[in-house]
């Protein structure tokens, strides 16, 4: 899809891949929010999903596998005027980058984390990821995946995230709405997005997701953490999508004395008089 | 006699550290130059920790193996070090400690402290006594000033009283020559790096604690609020360097620091910095490896690792800092060169220098002007990796209205988009690797110490500067052979001119290093074909002294 600001680029994804829907929803969300490409920094790790920053017109930082979050939060620390968005895979976010996932929830920098959760390693051709369901046979799990699947939204809630949502690439309008809310949210926002991988995940297909997902309605109180956790544990015949939890928390910048007044570190200098004073204190 | 050596030792938890900090400050305030090395065990309680304070006039940047005095807070300290003590030296100890050593000077340290209301002040009684022995004036005001710097406010009074009691308990013995170090700064090697970072305009420092690098993180954290910079403890070293890269991409001068173990985790991102052309400075404060090794001791064994760390080929610079002032200036220079060439620069230090304190003349924060990128008008749309005549692509920042900044760890085209074609790959490789050639213009040749017409040249790097300085002085004092030393700071790319001169005219060239394999010698052989005549190496985690080097040079027949 082409949009006026964020453009259209040639992609290297398989036809029918859920990533297309996510990319389109993202571009529409950014347009709807009135974002200028120059103020947006797209950050990715490595994987199929992590190529997303390459496919729209904005600043981009395509780093290392599993390492999308550390540079993303630091970019925001350096310049709070930037809108920092991570698009990357389930393997990248929860596997190789698991430690960064945990601790950046705690750090609560104002940024958005879209995880293209295809429950598989796409780029490396189909091995199990942390969210792969038990029993799925892959090239590396010849007897089927035997580990307990990881529940990212439940973990994010347990770790204290202020914004936790789940979406589906097959529900583009709903996904766009989630993305807009997540980007607007002040603090770390996680949206785990079901994304069918037509080439390597024959179990969690479009139809598999489509027949299970249902949209959360008013009966869900997104400010109730316990209710959010019980909804987060629904992962069977029915799986809720929508904002599971949203609660404003003081973010990193508010708590950091060097950033709390909206300071931009980028391009700033240190005061030589201060260096001289510290030196004189060492006399 | 121009200088003295005093050892202060005790178990971890006995407060050796604050006594040493107080003593070195008393000596400095009295005009003495100071160099203090710290020998610590990796534990919080018990064991045997000590520091050697060298003070007086003309103090080299190294400790000595000889001792004039010992303050023994426990029996072990007295027993361990008496062999090195001069026959006319003293061992200050509590009356309760048994010793048949005629040099023992016993005072009722514990009793006096107890009578003042706090047994923990016992060490300060010894401090007072030591000051008297060295004829350093002490009164209530001067004691309050010094203890006020090193102790918590509520403990100052008591320790002042304890020191004054100790002062009364012994007669004067030595005379330190008058000096002017009172106006000098006193700081550790790591503080010098932290200060250098601040002077270089570093606004972002992320690190994960690891001895002996942690005090850089802690120094900067102390200053962060006032300086308005961000200092963040990362969840691991991988995060630390990747955060630094993000901050640098967004336009701040960014740094991280660790020791070898943490550096091992940073390796992939080091290559990423090379590939994506993002400036970053990484400090590796070396300690003996492999693996956890000897966590609180010293070694120079990461050199070959650092110069080749990470897959693939990319330009990097490695600078070994040699002494305190050098640590400060090279940090500023490292930040500037990282910015200028858009490359990762690694600063190598080690536990010896990181933890050692020294007096140095006031530093000049403006010694290296800040590197400012030349403003090149961009034709057409901005491209982060534009091929240019100079070989360096102009940097823009995300947020700039007329440029999109796209960086990538994959091989990419000028725009920062993934490519796989052979032609672009080759041009990009040549563009990046070409920076090594450009960098040569900025390389600093190693420092010459001792006699420039030397028959015998010792070569070393980093913190071996101080010991080598003393070694060539000692060697040149006797006999008719002339000795010199070349001490490398810039070590990758390796500067070769002085090395070739030394090899061409001298009789012998000997590497002196704190490692097992002679890593600098190996690098020199690879880069220049020059073979060392012999090697002087040590790898037990303890720094060689100048005396030891001189002795071993002689023993090797040179
Ligand atoms: C350090 C490192 N280890 C392994 C890889 C290989 N690798 C690239 S992408 C990937 C997994 C991708 O899975 P995911 O993050 O779920 O992304 P997807 O391709 O499914 O979108 C792996 C293992 C790598 N690039 N770097
Ligand atoms: S392999 Fe899967 S995730 Fe990757 S592009 Fe193809 S369908 Fe999408
Ligand atoms: Mg995946």
XYZ file of C-alpha atoms in Angstrom, chain A residues 9 36-42 45-46 51 53-54 56-65 67 69-79 82 96 99-101 103-104 107 252 256-259 264-272 274-283, chain B residues 25 28 149 182-187 191 195 198-199 201-204 223-230 232-236 238-239 242-243 245-247 249-252 268-269 272 278 362-365 370 372 398-410 416-418:
134
model
C 9.076 0.222 -1.166
C 6.303 13.399 9.778
C 8.763 10.727 8.555
C 11.644 12.876 9.802
C 10.530 12.614 13.385
C 10.017 8.839 13.235
C 12.826 6.367 13.897
C 12.049 2.792 12.972
C 16.753 -6.342 14.921
C 17.240 -9.109 12.375
C 13.045 -5.727 7.737
C 12.008 -0.371 8.824
C 13.441 -0.847 5.338
C 8.714 2.644 4.700
C 10.054 6.104 4.352
C 11.412 7.193 7.766
C 14.649 7.189 9.722
C 15.784 3.671 10.450
C 18.170 1.769 12.633
C 18.477 -1.849 11.579
C 20.703 -3.352 14.223
C 21.591 -6.832 15.376
C 19.464 -9.901 15.980
C 19.151 -6.105 19.987
C 15.338 -2.467 22.193
C 18.651 -1.156 23.617
C 19.359 1.238 20.745
C 15.681 2.181 20.550
C 15.502 3.365 24.144
C 18.839 5.151 23.840
C 17.690 6.986 20.709
C 14.727 8.254 22.695
C 17.034 9.257 25.574
C 19.214 11.190 23.158
C 16.306 12.984 21.535
C 11.695 11.472 18.047
C 17.701 -13.661 21.483
C 16.785 -9.969 28.600
C 16.282 -6.611 26.920
C 12.533 -7.264 26.746
C 14.443 -4.905 31.526
C 13.060 -2.368 29.100
C 12.967 1.014 32.227
C 12.110 7.059 32.185
C 15.730 11.136 34.989
C 16.912 14.541 36.131
C 18.899 15.089 32.933
C 15.830 14.529 30.760
C 17.667 17.090 23.897
C 21.099 15.519 24.464
C 21.851 15.188 20.772
C 24.334 17.827 19.684
C 24.689 19.229 23.201
C 28.011 20.036 24.819
C 29.280 19.647 28.328
C 30.190 22.741 30.275
C 34.004 23.038 30.440
C 32.100 22.052 35.278
C 34.995 19.828 34.231
C 37.383 22.405 35.687
C 35.426 22.476 38.914
C 35.523 18.696 39.265
C 39.251 18.894 38.626
C 39.727 21.505 41.309
C 37.810 19.268 43.712
C 40.482 16.643 43.131
C 43.220 18.975 44.313
C 45.800 12.972 50.823
C 49.829 15.331 49.085
C 36.908 14.046 52.339
C 49.777 20.405 47.122
C 48.405 22.184 44.064
C 48.233 19.041 41.987
C 45.209 16.869 41.341
C 45.028 13.391 42.776
C 42.882 10.813 41.054
C 38.558 8.791 37.287
C 36.814 13.098 33.544
C 33.099 14.568 30.358
C 35.686 16.889 28.823
C 31.490 16.003 25.545
C 30.263 12.479 26.232
C 26.588 12.805 27.110
C 25.659 9.168 27.288
C 28.221 13.817 37.991
C 25.246 12.960 35.779
C 22.613 15.147 37.362
C 24.735 18.260 37.526
C 26.289 17.725 34.123
C 22.925 16.921 32.567
C 24.142 13.695 31.008
C 22.554 10.247 30.955
C 22.519 4.176 32.682
C 23.272 0.794 34.157
C 22.388 -1.607 31.364
C 20.902 -5.082 31.838
C 24.043 -6.612 30.333
C 25.298 -6.376 25.019
C 22.661 -3.815 25.935
C 23.924 -1.300 21.738
C 22.516 1.551 23.800
C 25.264 2.929 19.495
C 21.650 4.079 19.532
C 22.534 7.235 21.429
C 23.252 7.404 15.990
C 20.856 9.980 17.419
C 23.692 12.472 17.818
C 25.175 12.233 21.298
C 29.133 -8.503 17.775
C 28.087 -4.896 18.327
C 28.117 -3.486 13.906
C 28.570 4.673 14.145
C 46.193 20.188 36.476
C 44.776 18.737 33.268
C 43.715 20.847 30.332
C 40.198 19.976 29.139
C 36.360 19.027 19.625
C 33.463 19.183 14.238
C 17.410 11.638 12.792
C 15.042 14.536 13.340
C 16.789 16.758 10.777
C 14.061 18.152 8.563
C 15.700 17.481 5.234
C 17.338 14.113 5.764
C 16.335 10.580 6.592
C 19.105 8.697 8.328
C 19.120 4.993 7.586
C 21.732 2.712 9.118
C 22.050 -1.014 8.728
C 24.063 -3.943 10.027
C 23.476 -5.746 6.751
C 21.499 2.317 3.970
C 19.309 -0.216 2.201
C 20.176 -3.905 2.174
